[in-house]
Amino acid sequence: MRRMTARPANTHQARLLQLLRDSGPNSRAQLGDQVDLSRSKLAVEVDRLLETGLVVADGLAASRGGRRSHNVRLNPELRFLGVDIGATSVDVAVTNAELEILGHINQPMDVREGPVAVFEQVLSMAAKLRASGLAEGFDGAGIGVPGPVRFPEGVPVAPPIMPGWDGFPVREALSQELGCPVMVDNDVNLMALGEQHAGVARTVHDFLVVKIGTGIGCGIVVGGEVYRGTTGSAGDIGHIQAVPDGRPCACGNRGCLEAHFSGAALARDATEAAQQGRSAELAGRLEANGGLSAADVAAAAAAGDATALDLIREGGRSTGQVIAGLVSFFNPGLVVIGGGVTGLGHNLLAAIRTQVYRQSLPLATGNLPIVLGELGPTAGVIGGARLISDHLFSPA
Amino acid sequence: MRRMTARPANTHQARLLQLLRDSGPNSRAQLGDQVDLSRSKLAVEVDRLLETGLVVADGLAASRGGRRSHNVRLNPELRFLGVDIGATSVDVAVTNAELEILGHINQPMDVREGPVAVFEQVLSMAAKLRASGLAEGFDGAGIGVPGPVRFPEGVPVAPPIMPGWDGFPVREALSQELGCPVMVDNDVNLMALGEQHAGVARTVHDFLVVKIGTGIGCGIVVGGEVYRGTTGSAGDIGHIQAVPDGRPCACGNRGCLEAHFSGAALARDATEAAQQGRSAELAGRLEANGGLSAADVAAAAAAGDATALDLIREGGRSTGQVIAGLVSFFNPGLVVIGGGVTGLGHNLLAAIRTQVYRQSLPLATGNLPIVLGELGPTAGVIGGARLISDHLFSPA
DNA sequence: GAACTTTCTCCACTGAGTGGACAAAGACGT
DNA sequence: ACGTCTTTGTCCACTCAGTGGAGAAAGTTC
């Protein structure tokens, strides 16, 4: 199949495509209710979209007491690729134009091996999905990388945990390989887009997404749009000071949030506790697995281990301390906690909540939900698909 | 003179009015260069604006090698009122439609006396300006108050330092009294608008304005627009924890930034130092004035007093500590320091800069200017005029 | 089968916006 | 003084997006 290359010709068409993406098949009448255009004009634009092939007829809907409506929907053969590159693993997924996941693969990986090796892996994962019959090709791809990105060009800039990627033309390279438009963004921003599109943040306009994985980052959404900052490093909260004169951090300072709580820090602290004999539970797991991860701490806490619980509580306190400041400053309508450590679940959430509600002013926290992300590991790939569809479903 | 009531009929007219406001008298040709409309259409819209009286002819400009242009400008009789209500004083100013200050009065005042008393004072100040022949009436007014505001309604919400104002319909009441449209906002947001319009932030799209006066607040500008948060309390950074287990704060917590550094805190610390005999300079001033203010500390520091200098440096360090976190999070293109304590000048600025540059990541601070505001005490009133003109110069 | 609903199409009309021709007004060289 | 060039502004015919009403098509309900 030849891939779609058409783009909406005007804002009306863009709006219609986005409506069809977000609410599935619709009749002309239903579209008209949401789009503030005369029925005549709307019919014209829908017909033009049908001509481009982006939209196809979808049969007759059931009657609601009158003439049955002719539904239209986004072309079901459109395929987007969502790629979420983490520090230690990659997620690749295929979606249709309505951003439903048709297939999803996760593989371990190390970003530090550099862009060439990682892309080889990503491309082979994409090929596998294609080979399984889910897609004959891709109409667009959205990629998330664990570091700051100069968004318009799709190029990582000075990424701390992936030094080899600095300045690598991710967007251009992947667009070449995949033969379709590509957008690149920070992984946390993709997660925010994902939760906004299909998760807990569907109705909020200003919110924060705190992703606690190997590192810690924050996605910022202002007025429904991801805010990326002047140099693309907005949300880089891992190196905000959480503990004065605290632990030394790789960045050269002391007491950075990331040095005190993150997947990596938690594993380190748990190992330390096990070795010092402060927890039999953790020591057993260390013995068994030859190492400890955040998941081990979660399991130990679930098994009632006090030390593990303490580690989580202490981490939640540090995180909550920083988030409290951000809440005072940003006054969001929602805070979403996500990332690898969401396995720590409600113990973590409770610790964060306590700290934030205690430290921020009532006006900012009065009606502020602090919740776990809904999408788990799929938030990033859905966000990727959303990112590229936002791009393709806007006037050229 | 009957006040102007016309509003632009469409976005083109709004755009033209804003252009004329920001760059003064212009010929049709010059306007055409900036507005992406055909000369014909532009002429039509300009003619309509002339009919409304918002815009008037302004004679012929000098020739530039061809036919001389007929300039047009905003009606020079338009008058805006800018009001900046602080904790301890009020600024009221009259501007023309180009937001040039024609007259400016500052008077001491205490917000805690409540809205009724304060408005009486504001109205009498406005009357004084009118009586001096600067205005026959006002076409709009922009008011800043030192606390959070529910912006669409123009009503203060839960303002900590002005409890009597909670829920008072400032916008409606003043609109009634002045007989013109009124917009109300947080004083720090007005300052941000002022610096954006006529100060240091003219070319930046994403920036922060930190106002250090009796309290501490922060104005946030995203994509050229003031960001106010979900409940209007965005930028309320005075109660972010700057010093763990630090000084007790009126809000009930400990170590809040405002408890450690602000006009009030500085005066308190200076008085303490004077009484403990740590500074002869400050003790002398305490004796002479019967009390100490931030200005006294500034003067003492300028006279070489080490204790005063230490107080400023320590305050700058706390402030810088908090700002560093905000810079990491928000990645602004500029940070402006303003408010009453700008009298502390470069000693304060240096301390803040040191702390921010040390604590934030290079990518966020690499090209980040941290500067003092340019407009001083006029920032707020210019911002007020800007606020209402933005409102009036947009389609009804 | 009549009356009512809902969906969709057709068509004449409005009005925003364009671009080119041309007029007005000045600068400059000869 | 006069023609040429440049810049500014006006006029006008034309295009095209968008509207709203009439009415056809296709159902449901009683």
Short mmCIF file of C-alpha atoms (C1' of nucleotides) in Angstrom, two decimals, chain C residues 2-3 6-7 9-10 14-18 21-23 25:
data_model
loop_
_atom_site.label_atom_id
_atom_site.label_comp_id
_atom_site.label_asym_id
_atom_site.label_seq_id
_atom_site.Cartn_x
_atom_site.Cartn_y
_atom_site.Cartn_z
"C1'" DA C 2 -50.26 10.46 7.60
"C1'" DA C 3 -47.37 13.19 10.52
"C1'" DT C 6 -33.35 13.46 11.43
"C1'" DT C 7 -29.83 13.63 7.87
"C1'" DT C 9 -27.80 18.01 -0.61
"C1'" DC C 10 -28.46 21.89 -3.56
"C1'" DT C 14 -23.22 37.72 1.08
"C1'" DG C 15 -19.06 39.57 2.18
"C1'" DA C 16 -14.15 39.18 3.05
"C1'" DG C 17 -10.05 39.48 0.69
"C1'" DT C 18 -6.94 39.83 -3.60
"C1'" DA C 21 -4.44 49.25 -12.98
"C1'" DC C 22 -4.03 53.79 -12.12
"C1'" DA C 23 -3.81 58.33 -9.87
"C1'" DA C 25 2.76 63.37 -4.98
#
